[in-house]
Structures are given as structure tokens and as C-alpha cells.
Amino acid sequence: MNKPQILVCRAVFPETLQRLASQFDVEANQDDTLFTPVQLAAKLQGKQGAFTTGSERISAELLAACPDLKICANMAVGYNNFDVPAMTARGVWATNTPGVLTETTADFGFALMMATARRITESEHYLRAGHWKNWRFDQFAGSDVHGSTLGILGMGRIGQAIARRGALGFGMQVIYHNRSRLDAATEAECKARYVSKEALLKTADHLVLVLPYSAQAHHTIGAAELAQMKSSATLTNIARGGIVDDAALATALRSGQIAAAGLDVFEGEPKVHPDLLALSNVVLTPHIASSSTPTRLAMANLAADNLLDFFSGKTPRTSVNTVPAAA
Ligand code: GLV
């Protein structure tokens, strides 16, 4: 019997590729070429499966052009690159990689928040540029993390893991806002208190964004929300580009409306708003929150597991939709 044909859309760990190649006829992309939508559709002709990343948009148009496609396995927990209703309507499974990246991503969110509050990259650039001549009483004085109020917007697995770090490790008061409130046991375990979005914005010393992107979440933080925050507050975005209005954020950072920001994700990334690049009170990283070697390998292998599940007749283990069995 012919093996299923799979497109691996981006470069991936050789061991993941070997696992896939043991079961499938694989077209790999170890040169890591970024396909345009037209190139992606051409590459997917005759393919039943795709190993995708956030870079590949699986749209209704693409699905219409690729009738053999049965499953797209995203190597990411976020899946806003998928048009899930269109995939379900066409009988295409959508899978993601939840769970395996929670703690690594929470570590990074916490690190980015701390780097932002304590001005780590700004002071390093100063030192590297040869400007450091003397100790000074107020040199790069930032804000405290320990004992302050941590605000979390989006309280899924990663938000909860950040809450635990703040409450248990740094003695922070943790407040959160989410579409739905956590149950009392989970709130108690995370030592997190549910508040309105308005109270979150007004009270947080350090606000961390961990909500998934959707059309409704577009510009969740814009000029009006930034205006409600403390002038001493920091904002950290490890969620998705587009959740923050980056132009409004740059204005707020320039005017001192908020103190500083840490951003791992950007509107239109890998492009970064030029006004952000020009500011010193923002820490910028290239969408690497889940990027520890063991976690990226676990994500790649979980995406592969979903393909292996599906083509061996099982339900993919971490699907985000359900496709009824063909009649
Ligand atoms: C990364 O952004 C992910 O969604 O896994």
C-alpha cells in the first residue's frame, strides 16, 4: 500500500523527520524556505497531511485548492493560522501542541517580565556600548517584582503557571481576568484572584498577556486600555501579535503613560513597529517563549504523534476540532 504523503512545511529536528519518514512519504523543507500561499498550495498537491507551524496560513482558499489534505498538525499551541471552521467543514483535522510547552513558556514570560521591570537589556546595551564609567545611586533603577501585583490576562495553562511562579516564588499578589473564571480549587492553588478587566488594568504593577488570538481579541490592549494602567506599570506580551496595538503601545511608552514593555510577539511579525525599535524602555525578543531545546523537540514530536495517530486510524491526540468519520 502507498504510504500517506506528508509535507513538512518548515525545517524541523532530524529525529522528528526520521520518525515521520519511517511511516510516510515525506517532502521536507530543511532549507526552511518560507512558502507563499501559492507555493504552499502547490506543495500540498497530492499530500494528505501537513506538518505546519504558525507561519503557514491554512485558509478556506488553500483548503479548496488542496482537496487531498486530511490533517494539519501545527507545531504550536496557538492555531490562529488555521481557519478551523473551514477545516472542519472540509473534513480536515486541526491539531496543536498543548501541555508540553506550558512551563517553558511560563519561565520565559516571567523572565521577560523581570527583564522589563529591572531594565536588563537596556543596561546591557549601555555597558556594551562603553558608556559605563561609574556606579550611580539611581542607575537603571527599575521596579520591584517581588511583593508587587502581578496581573494576568488569559488564565489558561500558561497563565496559571505564571501565577504560581509569581505567588509562590516571588510573594506577588496575583490577580487575573479571563473569559471564564477558574474554579475555586484552581484559584486557590494558583493563589490568584479574579477581577474585572478594568480592575486588572488599574491595579497591576506588571501585566502579562497570555490569551489566545482571535478576531475578538484583536487590540485587546489599545490606547484606551493603556491609559488605565499605572504610569509605573510594565506590560509583557507573550500571547500573539495583534492582541496589543503596537503603535498605541509605542506612544504610551514614549510619553511615560506606562513604564516599560516586554514583547515576544508583534503585529505583522517578523516585522516590528519602527517606533518600538527606537525606544529603550522595551525589551524585544523574536517569538521564542517556548524555545528551549527539550520543549521544541517535544512540540515537534507531539505534532508528529498527531499525524501518526491519524494515519493509523486513531483520533489525533491533541486535536482542536472533530471531524466525523467519512460515511
Ligand atoms: C507559540 O507561539 C505557540 O503558539 O506555541
mmCIF file of C-alpha atoms in Angstrom, residues 79-192:
data_model
loop_
_atom_site.group_PDB
_atom_site.id
_atom_site.type_symbol
_atom_site.label_atom_id
_atom_site.label_comp_id
_atom_site.label_asym_id
_atom_site.label_seq_id
_atom_site.Cartn_x
_atom_site.Cartn_y
_atom_site.Cartn_z
ATOM 1 C CA TYR A 79 -3.543 27.893 15.995
ATOM 2 C CA ASN A 80 -4.770 31.257 14.772
ATOM 3 C CA ASN A 81 -3.070 30.396 11.445
ATOM 4 C CA PHE A 82 -5.846 27.807 10.959
ATOM 5 C CA ASP A 83 -9.341 28.612 9.750
ATOM 6 C CA VAL A 84 -10.764 25.876 11.984
ATOM 7 C CA PRO A 85 -14.420 26.136 10.846
ATOM 8 C CA ALA A 86 -13.294 25.880 7.210
ATOM 9 C CA MET A 87 -11.088 22.892 8.074
ATOM 10 C CA THR A 88 -13.928 21.128 9.880
ATOM 11 C CA ALA A 89 -16.320 21.848 7.020
ATOM 12 C CA ARG A 90 -13.859 20.239 4.591
ATOM 13 C CA GLY A 91 -13.208 17.277 6.889
ATOM 14 C CA VAL A 92 -9.631 18.313 7.723
ATOM 15 C CA TRP A 93 -8.301 17.666 11.233
ATOM 16 C CA ALA A 94 -6.534 20.511 13.037
ATOM 17 C CA THR A 95 -4.117 19.693 15.851
ATOM 18 C CA ASN A 96 -1.858 21.749 18.115
ATOM 19 C CA THR A 97 0.728 21.093 20.857
ATOM 20 C CA PRO A 98 -0.760 21.976 24.258
ATOM 21 C CA GLY A 99 0.759 20.993 27.585
ATOM 22 C CA VAL A 100 4.331 20.239 26.523
ATOM 23 C CA LEU A 101 5.316 23.914 26.378
ATOM 24 C CA THR A 102 3.469 25.256 29.426
ATOM 25 C CA GLU A 103 6.308 25.501 31.953
ATOM 26 C CA THR A 104 8.954 26.598 29.440
ATOM 27 C CA THR A 105 6.688 29.358 28.134
ATOM 28 C CA ALA A 106 5.800 30.446 31.663
ATOM 29 C CA ASP A 107 9.529 30.588 32.533
ATOM 30 C CA PHE A 108 10.073 32.858 29.557
ATOM 31 C CA GLY A 109 7.089 35.086 30.312
ATOM 32 C CA PHE A 110 8.360 35.539 33.833
ATOM 33 C CA ALA A 111 11.914 36.196 32.625
ATOM 34 C CA LEU A 112 10.686 38.770 30.092
ATOM 35 C CA MET A 113 8.588 40.495 32.742
ATOM 36 C CA MET A 114 11.588 40.595 35.093
ATOM 37 C CA ALA A 115 13.950 41.818 32.365
ATOM 38 C CA THR A 116 11.439 44.579 31.614
ATOM 39 C CA ALA A 117 10.937 45.612 35.240
ATOM 40 C CA ARG A 118 14.668 45.549 36.016
ATOM 41 C CA ARG A 119 15.803 47.087 32.709
ATOM 42 C CA ILE A 120 18.186 44.248 31.940
ATOM 43 C CA THR A 121 18.648 44.632 28.188
ATOM 44 C CA GLU A 122 18.714 48.420 28.304
ATOM 45 C CA SER A 123 21.513 48.363 30.883
ATOM 46 C CA GLU A 124 23.410 45.668 28.994
ATOM 47 C CA HIS A 125 23.344 47.741 25.807
ATOM 48 C CA TYR A 126 24.682 50.712 27.816
ATOM 49 C CA LEU A 127 27.523 48.622 29.190
ATOM 50 C CA ARG A 128 28.412 47.055 25.830
ATOM 51 C CA ALA A 129 28.433 50.496 24.224
ATOM 52 C CA GLY A 130 31.182 51.508 26.664
ATOM 53 C CA HIS A 131 29.075 54.112 28.489
ATOM 54 C CA TRP A 132 29.569 52.656 31.995
ATOM 55 C CA LYS A 133 32.061 54.863 33.810
ATOM 56 C CA ASN A 134 30.805 54.861 37.396
ATOM 57 C CA TRP A 135 28.367 53.364 39.871
ATOM 58 C CA ARG A 136 25.478 55.769 40.443
ATOM 59 C CA PHE A 137 22.759 55.726 43.127
ATOM 60 C CA ASP A 138 19.848 55.604 40.678
ATOM 61 C CA GLN A 139 21.495 53.826 37.778
ATOM 62 C CA PHE A 140 18.896 51.900 35.761
ATOM 63 C CA ALA A 141 16.570 51.913 38.762
ATOM 64 C CA GLY A 142 13.540 49.875 37.790
ATOM 65 C CA SER A 143 10.574 48.499 39.662
ATOM 66 C CA ASP A 144 10.398 45.568 42.064
ATOM 67 C CA VAL A 145 8.906 42.271 41.049
ATOM 68 C CA HIS A 146 8.759 40.566 44.459
ATOM 69 C CA GLY A 147 5.825 41.677 46.557
ATOM 70 C CA SER A 148 4.196 43.613 43.710
ATOM 71 C CA THR A 149 0.879 42.941 41.989
ATOM 72 C CA LEU A 150 1.024 40.591 39.028
ATOM 73 C CA GLY A 151 -1.882 40.906 36.599
ATOM 74 C CA ILE A 152 -2.533 38.099 34.153
ATOM 75 C CA LEU A 153 -4.879 38.461 31.201
ATOM 76 C CA GLY A 154 -5.763 34.986 29.891
ATOM 77 C CA MET A 155 -5.690 32.287 32.530
ATOM 78 C CA GLY A 156 -5.193 29.019 30.666
ATOM 79 C CA ARG A 157 -2.393 26.594 31.442
ATOM 80 C CA ILE A 158 0.403 29.101 30.797
ATOM 81 C CA GLY A 159 -1.309 31.905 32.717
ATOM 82 C CA GLN A 160 -1.746 29.583 35.693
ATOM 83 C CA ALA A 161 1.924 28.537 35.543
ATOM 84 C CA ILE A 162 2.959 32.202 35.573
ATOM 85 C CA ALA A 163 0.618 32.843 38.513
ATOM 86 C CA ARG A 164 2.301 30.053 40.520
ATOM 87 C CA ARG A 165 5.723 31.495 39.839
ATOM 88 C CA GLY A 166 4.595 34.931 40.980
ATOM 89 C CA ALA A 167 2.681 33.887 44.076
ATOM 90 C CA LEU A 168 4.845 31.051 45.344
ATOM 91 C CA GLY A 169 8.275 32.190 44.195
ATOM 92 C CA PHE A 170 8.092 35.976 44.451
ATOM 93 C CA GLY A 171 5.383 36.701 47.015
ATOM 94 C CA MET A 172 3.323 38.624 44.457
ATOM 95 C CA GLN A 173 -0.388 39.342 44.771
ATOM 96 C CA VAL A 174 -1.822 37.690 41.694
ATOM 97 C CA ILE A 175 -4.947 38.997 40.005
ATOM 98 C CA TYR A 176 -6.336 37.761 36.705
ATOM 99 C CA HIS A 177 -9.051 38.268 34.167
ATOM 100 C CA ASN A 178 -10.251 35.606 31.755
ATOM 101 C CA ARG A 179 -13.281 34.887 29.591
ATOM 102 C CA SER A 180 -14.361 32.362 32.213
ATOM 103 C CA ARG A 181 -13.468 32.327 35.864
ATOM 104 C CA LEU A 182 -11.366 29.423 37.190
ATOM 105 C CA ASP A 183 -12.919 27.035 39.680
ATOM 106 C CA ALA A 184 -12.236 27.816 43.322
ATOM 107 C CA ALA A 185 -9.726 24.978 43.791
ATOM 108 C CA THR A 186 -7.599 26.131 40.843
ATOM 109 C CA GLU A 187 -7.777 29.751 42.005
ATOM 110 C CA ALA A 188 -6.603 28.667 45.460
ATOM 111 C CA GLU A 189 -3.799 26.533 44.036
ATOM 112 C CA CYS A 190 -2.551 29.432 41.862
ATOM 113 C CA LYS A 191 -3.238 31.943 44.674
ATOM 114 C CA ALA A 192 -4.937 34.086 42.045
#
